[in-house]
XYZ file of C-alpha atoms in Angstrom:
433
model
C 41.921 -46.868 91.530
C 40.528 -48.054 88.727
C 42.016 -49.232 84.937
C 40.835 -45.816 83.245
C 42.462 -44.024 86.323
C 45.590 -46.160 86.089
C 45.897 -45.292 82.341
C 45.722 -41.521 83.218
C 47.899 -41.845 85.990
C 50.891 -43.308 83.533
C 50.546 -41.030 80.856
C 50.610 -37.878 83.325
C 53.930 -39.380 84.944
C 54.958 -40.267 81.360
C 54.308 -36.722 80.234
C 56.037 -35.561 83.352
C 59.380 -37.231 82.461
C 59.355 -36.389 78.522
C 58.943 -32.502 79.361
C 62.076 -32.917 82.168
C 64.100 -34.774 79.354
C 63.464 -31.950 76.979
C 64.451 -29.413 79.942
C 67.372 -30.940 80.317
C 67.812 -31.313 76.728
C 67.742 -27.403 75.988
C 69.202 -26.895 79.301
C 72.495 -27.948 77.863
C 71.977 -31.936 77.918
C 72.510 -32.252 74.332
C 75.335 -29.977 74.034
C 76.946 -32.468 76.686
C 75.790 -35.658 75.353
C 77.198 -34.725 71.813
C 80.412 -33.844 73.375
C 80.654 -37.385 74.959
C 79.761 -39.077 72.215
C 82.033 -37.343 69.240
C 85.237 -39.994 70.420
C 82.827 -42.664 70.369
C 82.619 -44.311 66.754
C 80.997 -47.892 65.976
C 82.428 -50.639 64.739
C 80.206 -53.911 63.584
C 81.083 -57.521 62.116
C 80.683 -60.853 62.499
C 83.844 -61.272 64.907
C 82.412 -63.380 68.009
C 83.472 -65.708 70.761
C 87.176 -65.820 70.591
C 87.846 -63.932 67.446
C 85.822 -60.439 68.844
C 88.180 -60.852 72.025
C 91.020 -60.641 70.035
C 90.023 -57.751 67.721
C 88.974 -55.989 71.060
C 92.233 -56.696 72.191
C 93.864 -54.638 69.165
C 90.464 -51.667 69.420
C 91.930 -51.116 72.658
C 94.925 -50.100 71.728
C 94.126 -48.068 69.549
C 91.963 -46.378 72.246
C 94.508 -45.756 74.344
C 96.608 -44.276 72.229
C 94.019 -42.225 70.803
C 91.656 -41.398 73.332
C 89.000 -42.141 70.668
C 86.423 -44.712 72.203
C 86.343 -47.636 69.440
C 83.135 -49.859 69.901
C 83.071 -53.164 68.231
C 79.708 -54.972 67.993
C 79.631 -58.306 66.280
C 76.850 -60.400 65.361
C 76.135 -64.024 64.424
C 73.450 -62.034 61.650
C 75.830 -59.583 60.478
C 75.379 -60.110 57.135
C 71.434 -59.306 57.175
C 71.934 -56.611 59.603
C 74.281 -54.285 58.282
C 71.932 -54.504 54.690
C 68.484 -53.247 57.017
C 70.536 -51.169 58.869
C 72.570 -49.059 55.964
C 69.108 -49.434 54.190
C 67.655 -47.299 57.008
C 70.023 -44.927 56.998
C 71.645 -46.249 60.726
C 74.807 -47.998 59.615
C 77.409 -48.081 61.728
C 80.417 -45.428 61.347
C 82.529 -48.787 60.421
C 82.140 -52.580 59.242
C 84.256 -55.337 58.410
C 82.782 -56.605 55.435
C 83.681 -60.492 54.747
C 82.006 -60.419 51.242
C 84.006 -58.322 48.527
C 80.779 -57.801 46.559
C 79.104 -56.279 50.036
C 81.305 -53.655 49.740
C 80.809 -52.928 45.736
C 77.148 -52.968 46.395
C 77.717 -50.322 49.008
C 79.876 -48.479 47.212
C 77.498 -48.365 43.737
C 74.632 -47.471 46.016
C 76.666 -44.525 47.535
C 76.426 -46.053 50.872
C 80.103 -45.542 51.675
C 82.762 -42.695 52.293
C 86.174 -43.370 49.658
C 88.750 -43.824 51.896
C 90.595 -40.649 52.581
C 94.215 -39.714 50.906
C 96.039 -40.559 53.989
C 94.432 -43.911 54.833
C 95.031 -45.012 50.907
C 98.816 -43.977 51.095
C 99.159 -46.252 54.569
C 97.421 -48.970 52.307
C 99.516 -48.386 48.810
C 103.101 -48.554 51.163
C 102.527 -51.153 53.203
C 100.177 -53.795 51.271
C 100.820 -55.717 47.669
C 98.703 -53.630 45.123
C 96.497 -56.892 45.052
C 94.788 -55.540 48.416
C 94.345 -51.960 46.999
C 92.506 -53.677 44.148
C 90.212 -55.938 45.895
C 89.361 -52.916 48.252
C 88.966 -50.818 44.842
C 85.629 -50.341 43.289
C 85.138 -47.821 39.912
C 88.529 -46.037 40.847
C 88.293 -45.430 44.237
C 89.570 -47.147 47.198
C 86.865 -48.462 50.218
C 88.202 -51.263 51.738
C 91.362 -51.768 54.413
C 91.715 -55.548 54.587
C 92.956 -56.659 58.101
C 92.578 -60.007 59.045
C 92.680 -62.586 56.268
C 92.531 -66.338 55.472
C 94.346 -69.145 53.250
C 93.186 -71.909 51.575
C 95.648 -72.906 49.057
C 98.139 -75.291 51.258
C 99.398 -78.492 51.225
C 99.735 -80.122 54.651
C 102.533 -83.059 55.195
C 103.985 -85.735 57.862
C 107.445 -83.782 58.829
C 108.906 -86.718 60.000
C 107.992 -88.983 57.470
C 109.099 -86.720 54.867
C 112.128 -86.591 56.331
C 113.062 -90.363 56.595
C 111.853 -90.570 52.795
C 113.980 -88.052 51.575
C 111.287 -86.353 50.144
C 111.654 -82.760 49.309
C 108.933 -79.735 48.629
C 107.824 -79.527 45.273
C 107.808 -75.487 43.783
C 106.510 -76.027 40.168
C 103.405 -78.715 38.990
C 106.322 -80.636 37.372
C 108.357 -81.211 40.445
C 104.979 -81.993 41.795
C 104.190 -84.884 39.344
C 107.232 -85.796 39.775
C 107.365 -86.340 43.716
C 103.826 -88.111 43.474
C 105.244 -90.568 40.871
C 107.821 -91.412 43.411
C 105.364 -91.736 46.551
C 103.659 -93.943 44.311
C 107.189 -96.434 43.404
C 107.444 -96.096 47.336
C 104.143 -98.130 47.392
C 102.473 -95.168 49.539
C 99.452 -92.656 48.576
C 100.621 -89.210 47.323
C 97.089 -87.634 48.659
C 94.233 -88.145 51.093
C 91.747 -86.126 49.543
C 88.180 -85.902 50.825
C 84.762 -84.119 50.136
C 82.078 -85.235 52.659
C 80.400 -82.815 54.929
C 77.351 -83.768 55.101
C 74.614 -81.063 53.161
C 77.737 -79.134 52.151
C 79.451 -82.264 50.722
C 81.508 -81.453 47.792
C 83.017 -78.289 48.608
C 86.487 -79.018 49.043
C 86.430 -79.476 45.636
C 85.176 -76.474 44.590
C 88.019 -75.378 46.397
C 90.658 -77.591 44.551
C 89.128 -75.914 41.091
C 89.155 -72.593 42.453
C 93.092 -73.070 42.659
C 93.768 -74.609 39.398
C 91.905 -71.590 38.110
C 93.842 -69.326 38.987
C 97.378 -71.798 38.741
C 95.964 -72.333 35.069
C 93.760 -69.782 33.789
C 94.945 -66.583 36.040
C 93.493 -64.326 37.626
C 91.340 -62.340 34.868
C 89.907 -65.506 33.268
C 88.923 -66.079 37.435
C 87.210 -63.239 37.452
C 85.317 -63.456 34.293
C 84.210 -66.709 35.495
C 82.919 -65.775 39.076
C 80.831 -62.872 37.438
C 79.557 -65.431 34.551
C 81.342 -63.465 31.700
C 82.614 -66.889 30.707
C 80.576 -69.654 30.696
C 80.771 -72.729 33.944
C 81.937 -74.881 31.725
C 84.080 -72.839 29.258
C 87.207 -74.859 28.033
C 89.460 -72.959 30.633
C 87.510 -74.448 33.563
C 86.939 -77.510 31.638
C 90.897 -78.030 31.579
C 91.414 -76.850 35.460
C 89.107 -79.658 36.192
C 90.907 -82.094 34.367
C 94.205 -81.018 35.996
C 92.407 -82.063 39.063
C 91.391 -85.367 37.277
C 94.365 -85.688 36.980
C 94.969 -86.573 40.875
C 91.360 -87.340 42.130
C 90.729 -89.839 39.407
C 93.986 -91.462 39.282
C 93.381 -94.649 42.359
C 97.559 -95.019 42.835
C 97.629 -91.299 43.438
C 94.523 -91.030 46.150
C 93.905 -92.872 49.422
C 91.214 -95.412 49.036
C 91.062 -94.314 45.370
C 88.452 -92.370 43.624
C 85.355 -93.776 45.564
C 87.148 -93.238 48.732
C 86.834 -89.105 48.137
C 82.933 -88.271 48.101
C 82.844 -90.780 51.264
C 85.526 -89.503 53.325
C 84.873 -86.526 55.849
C 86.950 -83.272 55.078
C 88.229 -82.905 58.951
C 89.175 -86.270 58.706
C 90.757 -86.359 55.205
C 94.355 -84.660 56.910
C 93.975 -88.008 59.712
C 95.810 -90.646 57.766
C 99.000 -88.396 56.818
C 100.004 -89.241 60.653
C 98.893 -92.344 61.275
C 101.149 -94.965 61.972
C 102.440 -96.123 59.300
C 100.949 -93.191 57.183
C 98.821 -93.709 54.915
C 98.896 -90.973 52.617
C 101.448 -88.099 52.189
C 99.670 -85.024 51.309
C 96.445 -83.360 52.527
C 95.519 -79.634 50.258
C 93.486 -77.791 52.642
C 93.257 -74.044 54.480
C 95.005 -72.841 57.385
C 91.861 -73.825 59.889
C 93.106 -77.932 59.257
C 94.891 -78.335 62.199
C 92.380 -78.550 64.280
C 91.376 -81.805 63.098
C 94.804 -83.270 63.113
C 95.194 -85.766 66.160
C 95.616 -84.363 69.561
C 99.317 -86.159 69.652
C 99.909 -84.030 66.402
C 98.299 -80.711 68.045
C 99.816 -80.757 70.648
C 103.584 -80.377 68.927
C 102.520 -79.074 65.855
C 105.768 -77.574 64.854
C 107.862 -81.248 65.085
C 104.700 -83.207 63.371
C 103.768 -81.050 60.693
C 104.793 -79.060 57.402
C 103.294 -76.825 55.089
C 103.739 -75.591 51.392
C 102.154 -73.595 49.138
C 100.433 -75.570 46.250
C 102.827 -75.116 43.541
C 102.464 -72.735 40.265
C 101.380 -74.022 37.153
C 102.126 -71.216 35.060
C 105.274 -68.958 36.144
C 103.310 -66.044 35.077
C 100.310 -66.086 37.591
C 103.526 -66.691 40.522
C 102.215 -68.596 43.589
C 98.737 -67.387 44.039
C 96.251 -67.514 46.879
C 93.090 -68.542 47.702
C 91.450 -67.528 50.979
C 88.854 -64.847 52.354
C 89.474 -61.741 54.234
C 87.353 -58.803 55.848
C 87.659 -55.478 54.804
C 86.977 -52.403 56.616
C 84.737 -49.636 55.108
C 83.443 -46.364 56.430
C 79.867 -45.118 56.304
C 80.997 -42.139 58.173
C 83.543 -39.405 57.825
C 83.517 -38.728 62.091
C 86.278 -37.959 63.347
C 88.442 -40.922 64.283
C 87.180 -42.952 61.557
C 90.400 -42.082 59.399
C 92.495 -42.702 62.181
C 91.155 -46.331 63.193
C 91.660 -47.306 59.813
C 94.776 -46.341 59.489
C 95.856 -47.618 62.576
C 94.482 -51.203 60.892
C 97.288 -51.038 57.975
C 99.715 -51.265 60.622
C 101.820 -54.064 62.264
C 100.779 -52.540 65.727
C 97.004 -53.572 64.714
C 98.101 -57.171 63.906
C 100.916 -58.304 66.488
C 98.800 -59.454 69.716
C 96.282 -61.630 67.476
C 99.206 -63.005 65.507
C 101.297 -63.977 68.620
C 97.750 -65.624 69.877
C 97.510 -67.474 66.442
C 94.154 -67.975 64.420
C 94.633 -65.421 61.956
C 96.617 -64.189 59.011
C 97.811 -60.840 58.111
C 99.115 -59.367 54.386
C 100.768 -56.472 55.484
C 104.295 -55.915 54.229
C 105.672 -54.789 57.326
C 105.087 -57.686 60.169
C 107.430 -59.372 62.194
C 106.857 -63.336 61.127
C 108.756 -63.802 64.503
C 105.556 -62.383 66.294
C 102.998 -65.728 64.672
C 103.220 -68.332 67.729
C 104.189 -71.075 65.749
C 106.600 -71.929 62.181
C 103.661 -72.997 60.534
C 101.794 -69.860 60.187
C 105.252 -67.991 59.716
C 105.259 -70.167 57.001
C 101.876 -69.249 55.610
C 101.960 -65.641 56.109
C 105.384 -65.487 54.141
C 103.527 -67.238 51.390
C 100.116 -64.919 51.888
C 102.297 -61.623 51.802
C 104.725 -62.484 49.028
C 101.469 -63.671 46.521
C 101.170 -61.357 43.776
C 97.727 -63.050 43.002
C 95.243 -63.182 45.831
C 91.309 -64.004 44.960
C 88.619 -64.844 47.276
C 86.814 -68.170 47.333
C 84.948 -68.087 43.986
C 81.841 -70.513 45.220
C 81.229 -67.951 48.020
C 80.890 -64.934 45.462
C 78.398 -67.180 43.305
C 74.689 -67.054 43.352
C 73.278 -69.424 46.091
C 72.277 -71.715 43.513
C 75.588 -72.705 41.756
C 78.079 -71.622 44.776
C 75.707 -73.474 47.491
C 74.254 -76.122 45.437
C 75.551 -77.165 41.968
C 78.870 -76.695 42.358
C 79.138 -78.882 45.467
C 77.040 -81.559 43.526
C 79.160 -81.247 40.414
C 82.355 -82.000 42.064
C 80.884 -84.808 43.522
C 79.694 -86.378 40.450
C 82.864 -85.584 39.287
C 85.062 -87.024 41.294
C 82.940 -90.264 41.809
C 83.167 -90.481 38.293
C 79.795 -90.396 37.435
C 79.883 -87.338 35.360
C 82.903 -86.423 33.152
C 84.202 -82.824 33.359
C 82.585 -81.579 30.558
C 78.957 -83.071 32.048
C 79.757 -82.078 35.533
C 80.462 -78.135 34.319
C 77.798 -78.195 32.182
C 74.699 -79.298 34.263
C 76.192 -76.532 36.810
C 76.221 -74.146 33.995
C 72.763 -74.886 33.453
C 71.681 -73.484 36.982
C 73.279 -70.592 36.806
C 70.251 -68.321 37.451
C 69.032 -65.897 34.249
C 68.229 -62.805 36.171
């Protein structure tokens, strides 16, 4: 046979099998494969490796329960993905949305369902009204947070604390206070360190993202991630200096100043446990422990201690930094009001929790049900904040969040820039359109 033949040949057979598929199509196909597929509703994010395991974990529960058929797809690409795909009118009937301006974006474009009465109720009784907000956009409600992250802790030597006396600060004056005497004791108050590689500098940003909203509060925050205020208006200016206050200051840092754009971020929380310690304070977020020593990881609850980084101002409370994904709806399928609902509940949160990894704010949960006292710890802190913002360098244009802003506290820190230079060259690339 020859190629011409050949080519007929597979079109004929091709032919063949479209016009059976549209037989069976009229013949009642699609009235079947529509009824199969009605429980089935899509759920996309970036949850991989471990993390998707676990979420599966709680999406089957919900499936048996519901005898809905939840199916999560994550992806290393989400990000890029879910844009092309809501673009092209294929979004999935559900994402988890990492980014709170994702879901804004959706929301202005009319990409996304307002969350139904029922599911904003579930949310209003059993979440602080900070939650509501951040899933809010122009009135209405889109976003059910579930799993969450913390940033703003400070991480301590149990045991060494304890043979010092030393007790946990609550306000920045008790804090000054207890530094002062780590510093008579002839020891470091803080190991404190910014390298990582390309990235180098953002634990910093972090550090100013907290004094922000310790000093500043919330609104001013806000005004300053959007660029209503300037980079380097005097509010930031004097949340920088607050951190001066510590970085710059060679009794209060280990190594000093110079020691802090050279020293690796994993490794920063290392000399808290050494033996003797050399420092007594590492501020950093909940994933730290995995770079503590394996002696210390492998008893963390004897070795280690946690506390919130104390208020500044008794009017902005405790609050929290940290990142979170919150689940939106492109759909109004049946089953999609359900699933979300089900995520404002304990039930939805209990088998990740007692593996560990993760955070939850909902008002409800059993501490006793996180595998260890330090996250008990943390989510008491996390679900008693009355101020919760995400990480401000991650809501910034690429430019400043990415780039400047790392640089800045670098320069900063190494004293090579003052605050006021530091903020304003960052200011400076803040891009005009």
């Amino acid at each position: 046979m020859n190629k011409n033949k050949k080519l007929i040949s597979a079109v004929a057979v091709t032919g063949a099998l479209l016009a059976l598929a549209g037989c069976t199509k009229k013949e009642g196909g699609a009235k079947a494969s529509s009824k199969s597929e009605d429980k089935t509703i899509l759920v996309s994010g970036s949850f991989r490796g471990e993390e998707q395991a676990r979420f599966e974990e709680i999406v089957k529960i919900f499936n048996e329960k519901t005898g809905y058929n939840v199916v999560y797809e994550g992806s290393p690409d989400f990000e890029v993905q879910i844009q092309v795909q809501t673009e092209a009118g294929t979004p999935p009937d559900i994402a988890a949305l990492p980014q709170p301006g994702t879901m804004k974006r959706f929301a202005a474009a009319g990409y996304l369902k307002p969350l139904e009465a029922d599911v904003v109720a579930a949310i209003s009784s059993n979440y602080a009204p900070v939650w509501k907000d951040l899933g809010s956009y122009d009135g209405k409600v889109y976003g059910v947070f579930h799993r969450v992250n913390a940033k703003s802790f400070v991480w301590y030597n149990k045991k060494e604390w304890a043979e010092r006396g030393y007790t946990i600060p609550t306000t920045w004056d008790e804090l000054k206070a207890l530094q002062d005497k780590m510093v008579a004791d002839g020891v470091s108050p803080w190991s404190v360190g910014f390298e990582s590689g390309a990235a180098s500098g953002w634990p910093g940003t972090d550090w100013l993202e907290d004094m922000m909203l310790r000093t500043a509060g919330p609104d001013v925050y806000d005004k300053w991630v959007n660029h209503e205020i300037a980079f380097d208006d005097p509010a930031v200016v004097q949340a920088l200096k607050i951190c001066g206050d510590i970085w710059l200051n060679d009794k209060y840092v280990y190594g000093g100043h110079s020691n802090i754009v050279t020293l690796n971020y994993g490794d920063s929380v290392k000399p808290i446990f050494e033996k003797p310690a050399k420092a007594m304070m590492n501020r950093q977020g909940n994933f730290i422990t995995g770079f503590m020593q394996d002696e210390i990881q492998a008893d963390l609850e004897s070795n280690v201690g946690v506390f919130a980084l104390p208020s500044y101002d008794s009017k902005w409370g405790t609050p929290v930094l940290g990142g979170g994904d919150q689940f939106v709806a492109f759909t109004d399928k049946a089953g999609v009001k359900e699933f979300l609902t089900f995520l404002t509940t304990w039930e939805a949160c209990a088998p990740w929790a007692r593996i560990g990894g993760a955070l939850f704010p909902h008002k409800d949960q059993d501490f006793n049900d996180y595998g260890n006292s330090l996250e008990r710890e943390i989510a008491k802190v996390l679900v008693n904040a009355t101020v919760f913002r995400f990480d401000a360098s991650d809501l910034m244009p690429t430019e400043v969040g990415s780039g400047s802003f790392w640089t800045g506290m670098v320069n900063y820190a190494s004293g090579a820039e003052s605050a006021e230079e530091a903020l304003k060259v960052i200011e400076e690339t803040w891009p005009t359109n």
